[in-house]
XYZ file of C-alpha atoms in Angstrom:
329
model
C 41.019 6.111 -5.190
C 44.148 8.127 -6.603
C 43.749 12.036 -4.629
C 45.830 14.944 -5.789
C 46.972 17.559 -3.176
C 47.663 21.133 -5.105
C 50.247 23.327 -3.709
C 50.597 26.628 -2.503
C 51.741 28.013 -6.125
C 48.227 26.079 -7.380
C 45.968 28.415 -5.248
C 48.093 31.331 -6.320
C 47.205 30.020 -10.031
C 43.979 29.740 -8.919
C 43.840 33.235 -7.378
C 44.742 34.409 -10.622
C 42.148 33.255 -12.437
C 39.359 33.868 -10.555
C 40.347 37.553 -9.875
C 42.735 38.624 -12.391
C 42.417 37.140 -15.837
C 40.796 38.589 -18.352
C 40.103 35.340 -19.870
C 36.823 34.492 -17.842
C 35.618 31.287 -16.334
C 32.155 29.189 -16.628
C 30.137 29.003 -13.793
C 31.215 24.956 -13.003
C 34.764 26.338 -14.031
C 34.761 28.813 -11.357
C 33.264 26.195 -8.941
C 36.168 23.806 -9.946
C 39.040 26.382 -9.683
C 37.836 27.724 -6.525
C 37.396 24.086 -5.255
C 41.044 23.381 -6.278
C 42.302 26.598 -4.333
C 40.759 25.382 -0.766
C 42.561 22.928 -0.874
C 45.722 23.849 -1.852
C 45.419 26.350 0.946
C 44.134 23.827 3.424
C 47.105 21.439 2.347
C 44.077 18.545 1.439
C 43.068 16.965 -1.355
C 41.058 16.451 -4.560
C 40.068 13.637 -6.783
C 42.369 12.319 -9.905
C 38.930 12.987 -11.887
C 38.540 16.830 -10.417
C 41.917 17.267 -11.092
C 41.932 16.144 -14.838
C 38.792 18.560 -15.672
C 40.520 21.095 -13.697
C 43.771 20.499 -16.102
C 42.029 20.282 -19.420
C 40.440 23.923 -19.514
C 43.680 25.544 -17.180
C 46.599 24.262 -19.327
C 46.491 26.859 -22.052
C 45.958 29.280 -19.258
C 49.008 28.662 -16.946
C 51.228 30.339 -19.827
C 49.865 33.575 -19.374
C 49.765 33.138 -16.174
C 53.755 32.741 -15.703
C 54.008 35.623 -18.264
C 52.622 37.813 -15.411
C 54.379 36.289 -12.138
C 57.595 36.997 -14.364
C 56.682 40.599 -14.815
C 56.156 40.803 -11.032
C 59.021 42.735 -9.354
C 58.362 40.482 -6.300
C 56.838 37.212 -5.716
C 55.646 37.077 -2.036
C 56.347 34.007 0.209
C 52.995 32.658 0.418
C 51.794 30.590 4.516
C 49.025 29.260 5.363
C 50.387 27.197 8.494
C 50.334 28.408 11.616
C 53.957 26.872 13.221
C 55.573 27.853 9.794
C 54.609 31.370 10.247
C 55.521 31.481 13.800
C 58.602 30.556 12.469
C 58.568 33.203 9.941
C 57.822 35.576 12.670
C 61.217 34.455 14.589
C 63.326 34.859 11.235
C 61.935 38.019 11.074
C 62.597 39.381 14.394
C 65.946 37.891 14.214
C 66.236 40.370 11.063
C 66.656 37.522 8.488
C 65.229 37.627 5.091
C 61.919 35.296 4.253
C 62.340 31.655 2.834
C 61.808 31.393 -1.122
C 58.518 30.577 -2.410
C 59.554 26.928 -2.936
C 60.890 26.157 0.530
C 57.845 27.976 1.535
C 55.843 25.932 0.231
C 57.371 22.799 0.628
C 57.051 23.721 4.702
C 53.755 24.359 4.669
C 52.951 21.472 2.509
C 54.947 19.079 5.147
C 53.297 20.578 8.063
C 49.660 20.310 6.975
C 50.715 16.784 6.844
C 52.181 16.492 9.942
C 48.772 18.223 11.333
C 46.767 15.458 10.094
C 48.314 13.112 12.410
C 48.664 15.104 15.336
C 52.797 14.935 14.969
C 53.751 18.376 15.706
C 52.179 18.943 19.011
C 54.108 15.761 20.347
C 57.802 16.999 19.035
C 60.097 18.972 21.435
C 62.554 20.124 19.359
C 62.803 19.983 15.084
C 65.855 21.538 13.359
C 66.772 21.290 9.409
C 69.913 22.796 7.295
C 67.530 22.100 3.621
C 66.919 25.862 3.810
C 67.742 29.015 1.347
C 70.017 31.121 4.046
C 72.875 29.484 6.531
C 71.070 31.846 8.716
C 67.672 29.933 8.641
C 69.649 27.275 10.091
C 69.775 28.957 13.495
C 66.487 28.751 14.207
C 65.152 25.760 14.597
C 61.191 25.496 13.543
C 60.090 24.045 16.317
C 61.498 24.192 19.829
C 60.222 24.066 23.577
C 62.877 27.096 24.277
C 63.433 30.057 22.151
C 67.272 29.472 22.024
C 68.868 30.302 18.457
C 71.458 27.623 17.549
C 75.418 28.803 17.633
C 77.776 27.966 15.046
C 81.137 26.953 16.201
C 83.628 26.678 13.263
C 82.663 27.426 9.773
C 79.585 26.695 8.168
C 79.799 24.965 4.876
C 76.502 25.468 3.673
C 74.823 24.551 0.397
C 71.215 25.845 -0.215
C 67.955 23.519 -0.572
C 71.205 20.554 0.330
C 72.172 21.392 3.667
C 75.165 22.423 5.862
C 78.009 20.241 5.979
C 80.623 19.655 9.058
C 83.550 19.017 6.048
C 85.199 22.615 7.582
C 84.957 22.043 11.139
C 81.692 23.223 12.134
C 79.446 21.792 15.191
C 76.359 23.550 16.568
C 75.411 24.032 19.664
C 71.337 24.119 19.740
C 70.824 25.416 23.696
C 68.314 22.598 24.059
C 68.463 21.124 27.152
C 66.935 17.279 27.883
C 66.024 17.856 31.846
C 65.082 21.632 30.880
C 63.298 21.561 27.648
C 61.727 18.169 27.811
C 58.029 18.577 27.397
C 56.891 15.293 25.021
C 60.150 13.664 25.571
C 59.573 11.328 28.537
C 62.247 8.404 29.836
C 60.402 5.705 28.151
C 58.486 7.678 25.688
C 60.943 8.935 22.851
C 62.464 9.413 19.890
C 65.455 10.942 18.476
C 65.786 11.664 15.047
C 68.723 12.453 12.489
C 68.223 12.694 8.351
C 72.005 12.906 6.730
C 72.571 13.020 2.511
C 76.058 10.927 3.192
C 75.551 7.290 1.111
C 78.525 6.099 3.302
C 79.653 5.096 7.171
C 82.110 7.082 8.846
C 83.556 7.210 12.452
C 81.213 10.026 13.995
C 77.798 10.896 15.727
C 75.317 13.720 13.633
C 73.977 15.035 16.973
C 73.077 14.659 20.782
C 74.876 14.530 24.566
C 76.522 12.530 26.750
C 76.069 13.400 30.028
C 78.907 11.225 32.351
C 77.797 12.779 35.349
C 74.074 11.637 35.099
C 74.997 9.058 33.267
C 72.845 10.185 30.403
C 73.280 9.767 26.584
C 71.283 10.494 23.696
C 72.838 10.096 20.175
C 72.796 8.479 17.024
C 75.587 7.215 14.819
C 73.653 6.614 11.494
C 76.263 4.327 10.194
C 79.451 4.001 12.018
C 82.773 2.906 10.466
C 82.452 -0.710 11.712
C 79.403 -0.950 9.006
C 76.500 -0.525 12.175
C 73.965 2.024 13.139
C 73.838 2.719 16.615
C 70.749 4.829 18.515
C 71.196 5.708 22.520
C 68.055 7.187 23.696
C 68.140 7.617 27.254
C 70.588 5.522 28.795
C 74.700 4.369 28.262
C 73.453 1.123 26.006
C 73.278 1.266 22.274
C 70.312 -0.144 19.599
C 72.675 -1.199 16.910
C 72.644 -2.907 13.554
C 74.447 -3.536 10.336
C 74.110 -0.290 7.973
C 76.676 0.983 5.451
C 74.802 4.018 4.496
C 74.211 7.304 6.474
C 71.936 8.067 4.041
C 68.095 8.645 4.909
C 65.916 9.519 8.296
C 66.932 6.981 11.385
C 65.083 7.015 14.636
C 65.769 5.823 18.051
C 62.536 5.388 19.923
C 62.028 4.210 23.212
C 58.149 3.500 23.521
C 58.213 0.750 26.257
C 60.119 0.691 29.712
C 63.282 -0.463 28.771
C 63.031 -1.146 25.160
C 64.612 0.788 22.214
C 63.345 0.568 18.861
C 66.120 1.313 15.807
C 64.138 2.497 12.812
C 65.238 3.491 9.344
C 62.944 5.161 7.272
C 60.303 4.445 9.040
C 60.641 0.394 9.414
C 61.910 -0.930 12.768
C 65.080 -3.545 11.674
C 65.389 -4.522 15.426
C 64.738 -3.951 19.412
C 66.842 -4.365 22.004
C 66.351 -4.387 26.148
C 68.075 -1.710 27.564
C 67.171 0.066 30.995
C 66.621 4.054 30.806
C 68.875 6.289 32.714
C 68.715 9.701 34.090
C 68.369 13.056 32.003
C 70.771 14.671 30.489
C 71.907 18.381 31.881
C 73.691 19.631 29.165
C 72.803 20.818 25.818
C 72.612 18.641 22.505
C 75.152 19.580 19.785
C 74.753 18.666 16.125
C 77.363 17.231 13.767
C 79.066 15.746 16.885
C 77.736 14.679 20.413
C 78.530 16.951 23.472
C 80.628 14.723 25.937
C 80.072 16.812 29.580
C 80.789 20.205 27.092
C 83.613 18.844 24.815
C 82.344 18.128 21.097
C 83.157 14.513 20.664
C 83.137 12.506 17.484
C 82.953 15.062 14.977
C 80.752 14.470 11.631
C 82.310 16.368 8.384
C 79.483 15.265 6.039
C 75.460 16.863 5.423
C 73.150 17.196 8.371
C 69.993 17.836 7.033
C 67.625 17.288 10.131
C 67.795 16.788 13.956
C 64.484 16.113 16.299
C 63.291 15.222 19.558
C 59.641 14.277 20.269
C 57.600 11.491 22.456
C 56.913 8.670 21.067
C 53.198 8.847 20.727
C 53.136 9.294 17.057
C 53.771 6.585 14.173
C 57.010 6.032 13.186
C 56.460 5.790 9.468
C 54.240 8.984 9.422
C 56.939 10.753 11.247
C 59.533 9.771 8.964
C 57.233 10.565 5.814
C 56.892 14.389 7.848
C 60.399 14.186 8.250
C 61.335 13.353 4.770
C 59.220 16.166 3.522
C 60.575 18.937 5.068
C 64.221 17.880 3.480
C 62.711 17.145 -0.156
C 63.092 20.143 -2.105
C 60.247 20.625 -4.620
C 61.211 20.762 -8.263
């Protein structure tokens, strides 16, 4: 059966009609409407045939409707997720202005999916760039510290696209592996990047290399010699032929001494590699901290970086993933 899932500008629609229109409803229209609204607000769905009937008496109506949103002198960001407002809450204490409706609602609409499959509770740390201010960027939306992430260099920053490291920029994210690991066990992991570049280069989009301990975390999503390569707790690499940055790639260790390489969200091989110690210094982005040097700098779009255990499916992690750097239309 074909289900529909209305968004967050749907129940505003909805809203509208039920409590502002003049242009009144029938009894099962109300029913339908208000139907239509819980879930949009709950982020689940309805049937292909509810949503048909609810189109065929709405369409005519939805042009009046934008006639008054466009007489509104402001359009308030609409939540109903409780880890996007909490994120909302640190933008706003960090004195940053509130995401556009769109990215909004493209959030929420991620998270509620990323709720259904219990994925959020098991990730440590989740930062994007596919945001409406270079400021959003600092803060990442989820995180087992409350570090803000430091630009070093200049930001190159396109919005609902990404930042870029094309004029020298690399981040420095204050997350710590033997610190801040909550989810993130030796042998229960996965690191994740998402990058817009369709090409290889000879750079790492994130992570830290930590001699001493002889730790390492990092992922090259497609190095110049044409191969991907994932380290995920230990100095040995998962690696295999890919020309293309392009797209989410995981590393995920979910057996003693196995890692998993995993582009969007089907394994291509596994290799045996023995875990190592913790790392004890922080991950950087658009480069890999080498014992505090940025190493192996990467001057294309970043639009994602995550930690989280591996008790989750990799495909519905990439498809959470995925959404939260998919702008809607």
């Amino acid at each position: 059966m074909i289900m529909i899932y209305p968004n967050l500008e749907c129940a505003d629609f909805c809203n509208w009609m039920l409590n502002i229109s003049s242009k009144r409803l029938s009894g099962p229209q109300t029913t339908l409407v208000q139907l239509i609204k819980s879930a949009a607000l709950a982020g689940t769905s309805v049937t292909l045939v509810q949503w048909n009937n609810f189109q065929n008496f709405t369409a005519w109506r939805f042009a009046l409707y934008q006639v008054y949103i466009n007489n509104q002198l402001n359009l308030a960001p609409k939540n109903n997720n409780v880890f996007v407002q909490n994120w909302l809450d640190r933008l706003s204490i960090a004195g940053f202005t509130a995401p556009t409706y769109k990215t909004l609602t493209r959030l929420n609409l991620a998270f509620n999916y990323a709720q259904q499959f219990n994925l959020v509770s098991e990730i440590d740390f989740l930062w994007i760039s596919v945001l409406d201010d270079v400021n959003h960027c600092t803060i990442p939306l989820l995180s087992t510290n409350t570090n803000l992430c430091t630009f070093v260099g200049n930001p190159d920053f396109t919005p609902n696209v990404g930042l870029s490291g094309s004029l020298g920029l690399y981040i420095k994210t204050g997350w710590i592996e033997s610190v801040d690991a909550v989810n993130w066990k030796h042998n229960n992991a996965i690191v994740a990047c998402c990058s817009l570049y369709d090409n290889k280069i000879a750079s790492f989009q994130g992570g830290a290399y930590d001699s001493i301990n002889n730790g390492l975390t990092t992922i090259s999503a497609s190095y110049i010699d044409n191969n991907t390569y994932v380290y995920v707790n230990g100095p040995s690499a998962t690696s295999l032929r890919c020309d293309s940055c392009l797209g989410i790639t995981l590393g995920v260790r979910n057996t003693a001494g196995i890692i998993n390489l995993f582009k969007s969200g089907t394994r291509l091989i596994t290799s045996n590699y023995a875990e190592n110690n913790f790392n004890q210094i922080e991950d950087y982005l658009f480069c890999y901290n080498y014992n505090g040097t940025p190493t192996s700098l990467f001057p294309e779009n970043l639009q994602l970086w995550a930690r989280s255990s591996a008790n989750v499916d990799p495909l519905q992690l990439s498809t959470f993933y995925q959404m939260l750097v998919t702008p809607l239309n």
